[in-house]
DNA sequence: TTGAAAGCGCTAACAG
DNA sequence: CTGTTAGCGCTTTCAA
């Protein structure tokens, strides 16, 4: 029965070409071989429709040429931007991208970290929603290179890429002040997350900077999402009489805009609205949303580059290697939602 | 010097536990073993922090427990919805998800199909932008199970999941007619794609159904994207005086809405706007967009299920197996952008 | 119940 | 330049 069923392997090629499997391997990898050997092997491979088995290669070589990206929720435009950037860099370097949605479940994030040990991928980019002691421990003992998108405490030997949401929030608040707003409300995300705390810090700092006082009636913490933004804005409108609403992300801002529209308030004449992330959503609404770009794309790109760099044989991961950390600068993108206030206001 | 460096393997465990690697494997796989053997092995494994090497397992078992999803552009909310659904199903079944952005490049799609032969993943979900003869050929000779999200010609032995954009477009047009519109413009995507043709078909059929005549001045073909939608709407407004604009996806609709706002036209009082896909964008704008849900999530889910079913050892892929095809029913989601026309119009 | 050994498909060291 | 062979880490006969 000659050749057995199934996919062709180097053995089938060797048989067909009448050479050894070693020669097949050499030809296929472009290592030296006699002209007619090359020809025979190439012909046999083509006739058989041979495709090298990547799994066998990985086992032998110890590398899968796969990268893993784990983030809380692929439904969030911010993570989509990251995926896109990472995929682009990975593809260019000949790596495949493995996607993991953790649904913001801590145990899931830890499981992903541990699963680095199964050698399924050569490295991991992790975007945790929160960093617990368990995270730190898992990061210390990770079985392979990891890059974290987010803020890590000092002393954790892991590369990271950060957003500067303190500065970002400040950019937005100052811009609102510059365009004449004095009662700047703030719809923030959960208070117990790193980004939440940072944005709050930026908001307060910028207020002080502009000579405005912090008014608790003008601040709401909620979870992310359009509905939450609408509810939060409703509450603020009733209590605080703001002339601007600054939101911790674009979804919240879109929700706030909806609430304003529903009340017949004009944006930006009556109330200005600004968001954060400058996701694709910022341009979706009406009026287009002023937003602070925290560099999602840039962070994804840099994270992928850092990781690939660690995978580069020239720069092996050593316990003693100093962790590298870069911060993507925020950028204010001004659109119609924060035009000048109406003169009579 | 005793145990060598690197990750622990079954060999290190065997040494430590004082048993053979076969016993280690058995214990780790829950196959019968004496009580104290089990204990010894489990202790050694725990102490060493052993994680099974998935690559070696794959080589032995011939399955990677990975699925590949290839689509044109992860930036498009429709594909994000699919990724999300696929990831959920895959995760539940113990499969990882490999993501491939083809950037709508045909050669890239074909390369992905061919790469099925490298055994990197057990199956492929492909969402092609267009189906060429080369696609058909590659699908016929695919080295593993494939599910196509899109419309395949008869006779191609591949499972597929389709959207019914003909019926979907008709739903929207009839709804616009029902709410009193009579000059219903249509901003469609490229004419040379299957979805483009289908939507056009649905539009024409529904017009006829409603007793309206097809007016070329009310139809524009463009590519997808917010800007394109705005430009198209501008052109239509100048030439056709429509009282409704139906768009082939939500991005176009958002663009159209922007153009209307910019001209001071009210939505829906002066002009109604409807989109397609019912993506997250539909709820982002103001007013919230009426949109036809073509079942992106549903299609992703079904595609993943079909694929997993083919991977199930009980139902092996046979050349003679009849390809299965399901169609996700469209659903009209009515929101404020298509409220009744102003009585005086 | 256990151990020895074969083998998944490939690469690379070593002889010839 | 070419063939033989060992081995990547694991599962799975086959004997003992």
XYZ file of C-alpha atoms (C1' of nucleotides) in Angstrom:
722
model
C 0.000 0.000 0.000
C 2.966 2.308 -0.550
C 2.393 5.710 0.982
C -0.074 5.731 3.820
C -2.930 8.151 4.128
C -2.830 11.564 5.740
C -0.702 14.611 5.235
C 2.616 14.301 3.478
C 5.677 14.414 5.726
C 9.365 14.609 5.046
C 9.317 10.829 4.996
C 6.895 10.691 2.077
C 8.988 13.257 0.272
C 12.165 11.344 0.970
C 10.652 8.164 -0.417
C 9.351 9.842 -3.494
C 12.552 11.741 -4.178
C 14.756 8.776 -3.330
C 16.846 10.635 -0.778
C 17.125 10.666 3.009
C 14.896 12.678 5.271
C 17.914 14.710 6.285
C 18.401 15.849 2.738
C 14.761 16.752 2.505
C 15.041 18.811 5.636
C 18.133 20.553 4.365
C 16.640 21.448 1.034
C 13.462 22.665 2.671
C 15.502 24.859 4.979
C 17.741 26.182 2.265
C 20.889 24.540 3.563
C 23.441 23.420 1.004
C 22.643 20.504 -1.280
C 23.531 19.348 -4.754
C 21.556 20.911 -7.533
C 19.775 17.765 -8.603
C 18.947 16.788 -5.035
C 17.329 20.137 -4.555
C 15.345 19.662 -7.711
C 14.177 16.174 -6.820
C 13.092 17.206 -3.354
C 11.362 20.340 -4.473
C 9.481 18.488 -7.136
C 8.359 15.773 -4.749
C 7.299 18.351 -2.184
C 5.302 20.277 -4.744
C 3.641 17.178 -6.143
C 2.643 16.048 -2.694
C 1.461 19.475 -1.651
C 3.732 19.325 1.337
C 3.347 21.797 4.182
C 5.777 21.544 7.101
C 4.213 20.514 10.363
C 4.544 23.510 12.639
C 3.912 21.498 15.770
C 6.828 19.185 15.137
C 8.985 22.171 14.388
C 7.937 23.812 17.603
C 8.697 20.747 19.630
C 12.124 20.510 18.149
C 12.939 24.174 18.219
C 11.323 25.034 21.509
C 9.470 27.991 20.003
C 5.974 28.183 18.639
C 6.138 31.547 16.953
C 2.907 32.376 18.683
C 2.183 35.304 20.965
C -0.693 35.513 23.406
C -2.643 38.655 24.135
C -4.950 38.531 27.111
C -7.324 41.393 27.821
C -10.567 41.859 29.705
C -13.021 42.257 26.868
C -12.647 42.311 23.128
C -15.888 44.291 22.956
C -14.114 47.377 24.267
C -12.745 49.538 21.428
C -9.605 50.232 23.427
C -8.648 46.592 23.403
C -9.619 46.288 19.789
C -7.113 48.996 19.018
C -4.483 47.095 20.962
C -5.260 43.803 19.279
C -4.959 45.463 15.949
C -1.604 47.018 16.727
C -0.237 43.848 18.263
C -1.433 41.729 15.387
C 0.291 44.013 12.942
C 3.628 43.871 14.714
C 3.369 40.133 15.327
C 2.486 39.375 11.748
C 5.376 41.406 10.461
C 7.735 39.429 12.680
C 6.276 36.106 11.592
C 4.314 35.433 14.751
C 0.730 34.314 15.088
C -1.585 35.909 17.627
C -3.496 33.961 20.229
C -6.374 35.864 21.765
C -7.674 35.482 25.278
C -10.693 37.259 26.673
C -10.501 37.116 30.444
C -13.830 38.850 31.031
C -11.979 40.799 33.697
C -11.937 37.714 35.894
C -8.809 37.684 38.006
C -8.568 33.904 38.128
C -8.679 33.844 34.372
C -5.796 36.266 34.161
C -3.792 34.148 36.549
C -4.633 31.010 34.596
C -3.320 32.630 31.454
C -0.113 33.520 33.227
C 0.329 29.994 34.459
C -0.488 28.565 31.073
C 2.634 30.191 29.739
C 4.237 27.044 31.064
C 2.498 24.855 28.533
C 4.698 26.374 25.829
C 1.724 27.111 23.652
C 3.056 30.548 22.961
C 6.461 32.117 23.226
C 5.343 35.121 25.191
C 2.417 36.947 26.702
C 1.017 40.434 26.643
C -1.286 40.842 29.587
C -3.681 43.687 30.133
C -5.029 43.197 33.652
C -7.912 45.169 35.015
C -6.393 45.272 38.450
C -3.086 44.121 39.857
C -3.329 41.954 42.946
C -0.632 40.315 45.025
C -1.471 37.085 43.274
C -0.693 38.796 39.979
C 2.657 39.938 41.227
C 3.530 36.495 42.471
C 2.435 34.901 39.191
C 4.406 37.483 37.237
C 7.539 36.764 39.245
C 7.325 33.069 38.552
C 6.093 33.288 34.974
C 7.467 30.542 32.761
C 8.188 32.902 29.895
C 8.470 36.534 28.899
C 5.544 38.748 29.780
C 4.753 42.346 29.018
C 2.072 44.033 31.058
C -0.019 46.835 29.660
C -0.753 48.757 32.812
C 0.976 50.082 35.868
C 3.132 47.696 37.850
C 4.536 48.363 41.306
C 8.280 48.865 41.428
C 10.383 45.803 41.853
C 8.357 43.456 39.694
C 10.780 42.128 37.112
C 8.446 42.472 34.156
C 8.365 44.865 31.233
C 5.404 47.182 31.119
C 3.749 49.818 29.004
C 1.714 52.458 30.716
C -0.805 55.095 29.906
C -0.473 58.430 31.619
C -4.054 58.922 32.645
C -3.124 61.465 35.270
C -1.740 63.766 32.640
C -4.509 62.781 30.239
C -7.275 63.730 32.623
C -5.510 66.977 33.332
C -5.338 67.778 29.622
C -9.074 67.469 29.305
C -9.892 69.473 32.395
C -7.570 72.303 31.416
C -9.037 72.370 27.944
C -12.543 72.650 29.365
C -11.399 75.434 31.633
C -9.727 77.187 28.719
C -12.965 77.148 26.763
C -14.752 78.881 29.573
C -16.197 76.100 31.735
C -16.133 76.502 35.479
C -18.338 73.721 36.778
C -16.638 70.678 35.338
C -18.317 67.443 36.332
C -16.479 64.127 36.221
C -17.949 60.733 35.430
C -15.277 58.272 36.473
C -15.005 54.498 36.347
C -14.756 52.275 39.416
C -12.699 53.867 42.193
C -10.857 50.683 43.066
C -8.983 50.337 39.783
C -5.647 51.831 38.955
C -6.972 53.840 36.003
C -9.875 55.047 38.106
C -7.578 56.376 40.805
C -5.225 57.942 38.306
C -7.933 59.756 36.438
C -9.282 61.066 39.667
C -5.860 62.304 40.599
C -5.470 64.077 37.270
C -8.894 65.638 37.594
C -8.181 67.012 41.039
C -4.738 68.253 40.142
C -5.996 70.089 37.093
C -8.884 71.629 38.988
C -6.466 72.994 41.535
C -4.229 74.146 38.754
C -7.087 76.121 37.241
C -8.128 77.592 40.547
C -11.335 75.592 40.756
C -12.526 73.820 43.873
C -13.295 70.149 44.049
C -17.012 69.642 44.499
C -18.169 66.128 45.422
C -21.553 66.839 43.853
C -19.795 67.053 40.523
C -18.171 63.629 40.690
C -19.733 60.246 40.062
C -18.138 56.825 40.058
C -19.795 54.150 37.968
C -18.844 51.252 35.756
C -18.064 51.764 32.111
C -20.763 51.578 29.461
C -23.136 53.884 27.649
C -26.084 53.329 29.973
C -23.983 54.085 33.016
C -22.862 57.308 31.407
C -26.425 58.384 30.749
C -27.516 57.643 34.306
C -24.523 59.367 35.800
C -25.085 62.456 33.697
C -28.730 62.556 34.723
C -27.751 62.527 38.338
C -25.128 65.234 37.871
C -27.489 67.442 35.927
C -30.044 67.250 38.708
C -27.621 67.984 41.513
C -24.609 69.829 40.318
C -25.611 72.101 37.429
C -22.367 71.484 35.527
C -21.389 73.371 32.397
C -19.108 70.533 31.294
C -19.019 66.802 31.742
C -15.701 65.035 31.543
C -15.938 61.241 31.264
C -13.398 58.542 31.957
C -13.992 56.920 28.588
C -15.846 57.451 25.339
C -18.704 55.125 26.122
C -19.528 57.098 29.237
C -19.261 60.324 27.271
C -21.631 59.036 24.624
C -24.074 58.098 27.346
C -23.746 61.536 28.902
C -24.332 63.139 25.525
C -27.472 61.115 25.114
C -28.777 62.246 28.477
C -28.085 65.863 27.569
C -29.824 65.526 24.227
C -32.775 63.913 25.906
C -33.126 66.944 28.163
C -32.924 69.267 25.227
C -29.569 70.668 26.266
C -27.244 71.706 23.492
C -23.679 70.373 23.165
C -21.422 72.281 23.483
C -23.395 75.502 23.890
C -25.106 74.523 27.123
C -22.855 71.767 28.339
C -19.556 70.590 26.942
C -18.702 66.891 26.864
C -15.305 65.251 26.705
C -14.320 61.607 26.736
C -11.212 59.529 27.007
C -9.483 56.943 24.820
C -10.300 58.590 21.526
C -11.730 55.327 20.294
C -13.652 54.929 17.082
C -16.731 55.835 19.069
C -15.544 59.403 19.517
C -16.280 60.139 15.899
C -19.500 58.207 15.849
C -21.725 60.520 17.814
C -23.036 64.004 17.264
C -21.399 66.294 17.814
C -18.082 64.483 17.383
C -16.477 64.011 20.748
C -13.438 65.742 22.144
C -11.404 62.956 23.675
C -8.032 62.250 25.213
C -6.091 59.670 23.286
C -4.284 57.544 25.842
C -2.401 55.795 23.105
C -4.095 52.397 22.943
C -2.638 51.698 19.553
C 0.741 52.968 20.611
C 0.701 50.905 23.774
C -0.218 47.781 21.859
C 2.559 48.402 19.390
C 5.171 49.040 22.054
C 4.110 46.054 24.111
C 4.489 43.794 21.098
C 7.871 45.258 20.319
C 9.106 44.836 23.879
C 7.963 41.256 23.879
C 9.520 40.431 20.543
C 12.693 41.986 21.765
C 12.750 39.651 24.752
C 12.214 36.742 22.407
C 15.114 37.793 20.312
C 17.904 35.290 21.037
C 20.303 38.192 21.336
C 18.543 39.531 24.412
C 17.536 36.567 26.547
C 15.349 36.981 29.597
C 17.570 36.893 32.606
C 16.378 37.048 36.160
C 18.679 39.975 36.576
C 17.573 41.788 33.450
C 16.189 45.156 34.376
C 12.532 45.454 33.543
C 11.803 48.129 31.016
C 8.847 50.430 31.212
C 7.610 53.022 28.798
C 4.739 55.430 29.065
C 2.660 56.501 26.108
C 2.033 60.244 26.195
C -1.603 61.354 26.176
C -2.902 63.562 23.431
C -5.947 65.801 23.474
C -8.105 65.539 20.380
C -10.416 68.488 20.202
C -13.700 68.096 18.365
C -17.022 69.873 18.320
C -18.343 68.643 21.654
C -16.244 71.165 23.532
C -16.578 74.278 21.425
C -16.868 77.562 23.310
C -19.663 77.938 25.790
C -22.604 80.094 24.788
C -21.687 83.701 25.671
C -24.766 84.120 27.833
C -23.999 81.166 30.063
C 24.506 17.588 38.225
C 21.138 16.105 38.979
C 18.200 17.849 37.371
C 19.105 20.058 34.483
C 17.833 23.564 33.974
C 14.632 24.571 32.218
C 11.033 23.604 32.620
C 10.154 20.424 34.436
C 9.087 17.512 32.242
C 7.663 14.124 32.970
C 11.248 12.919 33.159
C 12.079 15.236 36.046
C 8.928 14.154 37.791
C 9.707 10.499 37.215
C 13.171 10.928 38.692
C 11.901 12.782 41.685
C 9.056 10.397 42.335
C 11.129 7.334 41.632
C 8.787 5.909 39.036
C 8.811 5.561 35.261
C 7.694 8.262 32.892
C 4.840 6.019 31.841
C 3.489 6.035 35.346
C 3.807 9.775 35.507
C 1.847 10.112 32.315
C -0.844 7.774 33.564
C -1.284 9.565 36.833
C -1.334 12.934 35.110
C -4.022 11.669 32.773
C -6.089 10.066 35.478
C -5.525 6.531 34.274
C -5.402 3.765 36.881
C -2.425 3.635 39.250
C -1.730 2.517 42.743
C -2.658 4.960 45.450
C 0.858 5.663 46.642
C 2.167 6.042 43.104
C -0.454 8.653 42.458
C 0.546 10.471 45.611
C 4.249 10.404 44.854
C 3.737 11.669 41.333
C 1.315 14.376 42.295
C 3.606 15.617 44.995
C 6.601 15.720 42.718
C 4.597 17.501 40.031
C 3.364 20.102 42.481
C 6.784 20.675 43.969
C 8.291 21.147 40.561
C 5.463 23.358 39.360
C 4.976 21.092 36.413
C 2.857 22.201 33.459
C 2.375 19.744 30.616
C 3.947 20.778 27.352
C 1.059 21.362 24.987
C 3.251 21.194 21.908
C 4.456 17.692 22.705
C 0.900 16.677 23.385
C -0.227 18.103 20.094
C 2.469 16.289 18.197
C 1.521 13.035 19.769
C -2.209 13.501 19.617
C -2.415 15.191 16.256
C -4.632 17.974 17.600
C -3.673 21.378 18.879
C -6.954 22.410 20.438
C -6.606 25.669 18.607
C -9.064 27.261 16.217
C -8.242 29.950 13.711
C -10.527 32.814 12.822
C -9.561 34.852 9.811
C -11.444 38.015 8.921
C -10.744 41.164 6.944
C -10.358 43.708 9.712
C -10.604 43.506 13.460
C -11.397 47.219 13.482
C -14.856 46.551 12.130
C -17.429 46.073 14.913
C -19.104 43.300 12.954
C -15.989 41.166 13.136
C -15.451 42.099 16.734
C -18.873 40.670 17.482
C -17.918 37.497 15.659
C -14.592 37.181 17.433
C -16.334 37.575 20.707
C -18.912 34.900 19.975
C -16.344 32.497 18.565
C -14.021 33.023 21.475
C -16.805 32.242 23.904
C -17.749 28.988 22.212
C -14.139 27.960 21.715
C -13.204 28.665 25.305
C -16.125 26.661 26.596
C -14.995 23.705 24.512
C -11.406 24.009 25.662
C -10.035 25.517 22.471
C -7.780 28.500 22.092
C -8.427 31.122 19.432
C -5.899 32.174 16.846
C -6.686 35.469 15.188
C -5.825 36.458 11.671
C -6.451 39.842 10.140
C -6.275 39.483 6.385
C -6.780 43.171 5.656
C -9.182 41.984 2.966
C -6.232 40.848 0.881
C -7.204 37.823 -1.161
C -3.721 36.323 -1.126
C -3.721 36.535 2.619
C -6.970 34.642 2.815
C -5.598 31.965 0.553
C -2.409 31.758 2.578
C -4.442 31.180 5.702
C -6.318 28.404 3.980
C -3.134 26.755 2.872
C -1.575 27.163 6.281
C -4.189 24.809 7.648
C -1.734 22.203 6.456
C 0.867 23.193 9.014
C -1.380 21.720 11.716
C -1.122 24.851 13.797
C -4.830 24.770 14.405
C -7.449 22.083 14.171
C -9.857 24.072 12.093
C -10.548 27.390 10.440
C -13.374 29.886 10.348
C -12.915 32.088 7.331
C -14.770 35.277 6.635
C -13.775 36.259 3.107
C -14.615 39.590 1.620
C -15.189 38.082 -1.786
C -15.172 34.527 -3.058
C -12.981 33.918 -6.077
C -12.285 30.760 -8.046
C -9.008 30.526 -6.209
C -10.937 30.490 -2.946
C -13.121 27.663 -4.153
C -10.142 25.653 -5.249
C -8.357 26.252 -1.959
C -11.484 25.340 -0.037
C -11.818 22.075 -1.936
C -8.289 21.064 -1.133
C -8.163 22.415 2.407
C -6.079 20.276 4.737
C -8.615 20.492 7.546
C -12.154 21.482 8.415
C -13.231 24.948 7.382
C -16.376 26.925 7.997
C -17.019 29.944 5.850
C -18.973 32.906 7.105
C -20.461 34.138 3.872
C -22.237 32.845 0.816
C -20.663 29.953 -1.006
C -21.689 28.725 -4.452
C -23.429 25.373 -4.484
C -21.235 22.342 -4.771
C -18.389 23.532 -2.590
C -18.012 20.889 0.094
C -17.625 23.299 2.974
C -19.918 24.295 5.809
C -21.106 27.859 5.770
C -23.071 30.382 7.756
C -24.841 33.132 5.906
C -26.499 36.418 6.577
C -29.747 37.166 4.785
C -29.000 40.660 3.677
C -31.664 40.567 0.999
C -34.358 40.100 3.604
C -32.527 42.447 5.951
C -32.482 45.309 3.495
C -36.124 44.705 2.743
C -36.992 44.929 6.429
C -35.447 48.346 6.677
C -37.038 49.701 3.520
C -40.487 48.484 4.479
C -40.107 49.990 7.919
C -39.177 53.333 6.422
C -42.162 53.130 4.116
C -44.405 52.225 7.034
C -43.308 55.317 8.921
C -44.319 57.505 6.026
C -41.168 57.872 3.903
C -41.511 57.835 0.160
C -38.132 58.941 -1.152
C -35.860 56.373 0.404
C -32.247 56.830 -0.571
C -29.735 54.021 -0.345
C -26.045 54.291 0.485
C -24.610 50.922 -0.416
C -21.151 49.398 -0.184
C -19.087 48.322 -3.181
C -21.224 46.836 -5.945
C -18.813 44.012 -6.679
C -19.171 42.230 -3.363
C -21.738 39.617 -2.517
C -23.211 41.618 0.363
C -23.353 44.696 -1.835
C -25.328 42.893 -4.509
C -27.643 41.283 -1.997
C -28.467 44.491 -0.236
C -29.207 46.116 -3.534
C -31.496 43.262 -4.404
C -33.354 43.586 -1.115
C -33.678 47.328 -1.561
C -35.168 47.013 -5.038
C -37.498 44.200 -4.080
C -38.832 46.083 -1.094
C -39.309 49.270 -3.097
C -41.375 47.365 -5.626
C -43.260 45.730 -2.804
C -44.153 49.117 -1.407
C -45.166 50.484 -4.758
C -42.197 52.837 -4.980
C -40.090 53.282 -8.092
C -36.356 52.785 -8.203
C -34.640 56.108 -8.721
C -30.928 55.999 -9.612
C -30.504 59.474 -8.141
C -31.314 57.989 -4.767
C -28.630 55.319 -4.836
C -24.922 55.679 -4.158
C -22.226 53.034 -4.034
C -19.187 53.751 -1.908
C -16.827 51.964 0.402
C -17.609 51.498 4.056
C -16.571 54.054 6.643
C -17.965 57.131 8.331
C -16.426 59.638 5.954
C -17.799 57.827 2.936
C -21.232 57.902 4.494
C -21.064 61.632 5.039
C -19.952 62.306 1.474
C -22.564 60.018 0.008
C -25.314 61.640 2.030
C -24.164 65.068 0.918
C -24.427 64.028 -2.687
C -27.849 62.475 -2.213
C -29.157 65.500 -0.366
C -28.100 67.759 -3.190
C -29.551 65.633 -5.953
C -32.327 63.438 -4.732
C -34.171 65.226 -1.913
C -34.705 62.044 0.071
C -36.867 61.829 3.170
C -34.976 58.783 4.374
C -31.453 57.428 4.024
C -30.903 53.727 4.337
C -27.260 52.699 4.695
C -25.550 49.374 4.141
C -23.871 49.486 7.535
C -23.803 51.521 10.718
C -20.642 53.411 9.913
C -22.180 54.754 6.735
C -25.327 55.628 8.636
C -23.371 57.517 11.255
C -21.634 59.427 8.499
C -24.954 60.217 6.875
C -26.321 61.405 10.208
C -23.375 63.708 10.585
C -23.956 65.208 7.160
C -27.604 65.795 8.009
C -26.748 67.414 11.331
C -24.226 69.613 9.612
C -26.934 70.885 7.270
C -29.237 71.561 10.163
C -31.681 68.830 9.162
C -33.461 67.050 11.964
C -33.394 63.278 12.396
C -35.949 61.777 12.114
C -38.324 64.689 11.583
C -36.794 65.881 8.322
C -34.924 62.816 7.215
C -34.934 59.342 8.717
C -31.724 57.307 8.898
C -31.321 53.569 9.172
C -28.207 51.432 9.252
C -27.274 47.799 9.103
C -25.445 45.381 11.402
C -26.787 46.795 14.626
C -23.263 47.078 15.904
C -22.291 48.853 19.078
C -22.089 52.003 16.985
C -25.828 52.061 16.480
C -26.344 53.127 20.059
C -23.442 55.507 20.066
C -24.869 58.343 18.001
C -27.712 60.728 18.434
C -30.401 59.928 17.879
C -29.805 56.215 18.428
C -29.851 54.449 15.117
C -32.461 52.109 13.756
C -30.492 49.225 12.346
C -30.930 45.772 10.898
C -29.182 43.143 12.928
C -27.737 40.637 10.487
C -26.755 38.365 13.313
C -22.994 38.843 13.524
C -22.889 37.345 16.974
C -25.210 34.561 15.971
C -23.181 33.806 12.872
C -19.975 33.678 14.860
C -21.539 31.363 17.368
C -22.948 29.026 14.764
C -19.749 28.946 12.774
C -17.822 27.938 15.861
C -20.345 25.275 16.680
C -20.296 23.847 13.175
C -16.531 23.718 13.265
C -16.348 22.082 16.673
C -18.860 19.579 15.478
C -16.610 18.629 12.587
C -13.747 18.248 14.998
C -15.765 15.941 17.137
C -14.355 12.459 16.575
C -17.893 11.166 16.255
C -18.487 13.147 13.100
C -15.306 12.997 11.037
C -14.900 15.090 7.936
C -15.534 12.862 4.999
C -15.149 13.890 1.422
C -18.682 12.769 0.932
C -20.093 14.518 3.967
C -22.771 16.930 2.894
C -21.829 20.496 3.596
C -24.145 22.168 6.032
C -25.320 25.724 5.665
C -27.387 27.839 7.976
C -28.706 31.337 7.557
C -29.065 33.752 10.421
C -32.382 35.583 10.217
C -32.209 39.376 10.114
C -33.919 41.430 12.772
C -35.007 45.035 12.597
C -34.083 47.065 15.650
C -36.107 50.247 15.703
C -34.663 53.255 17.483
C -35.235 56.972 17.404
C -33.568 57.721 14.070
C -36.635 56.518 12.191
C -39.483 57.946 14.220
C -42.444 59.258 12.251
C -41.838 61.944 9.707
C -42.880 65.464 10.599
C -46.599 65.770 9.693
C -45.970 68.758 7.473
C -43.397 67.018 5.314
C -0.158 -2.019 38.363
C 4.173 -0.976 36.269
C 8.305 -0.229 33.091
C 10.516 -0.447 28.543
C 10.154 1.123 24.184
C 8.155 2.925 19.998
C 6.911 6.881 17.602
C 4.325 11.649 16.452
C 7.429 15.063 12.382
C 11.140 17.555 12.468
C 16.203 19.397 13.002
C 20.988 18.916 13.774
C 25.170 16.606 15.114
C 28.100 13.325 13.403
C 30.133 10.086 10.195
C 31.003 8.744 5.866
C 27.269 16.585 -0.129
C 24.650 12.832 1.997
C 22.738 9.337 5.236
C 22.242 7.589 9.963
C 20.837 8.646 14.284
C 19.469 10.930 18.483
C 16.085 13.425 20.642
C 12.410 17.507 21.549
C 8.045 15.818 25.599
C 4.496 13.156 25.495
C 1.079 9.006 25.055
C 0.372 4.372 24.343
C 1.001 -0.284 23.229
C 3.174 -4.428 24.912
C 5.248 -7.428 28.303
C 6.428 -8.376 32.684
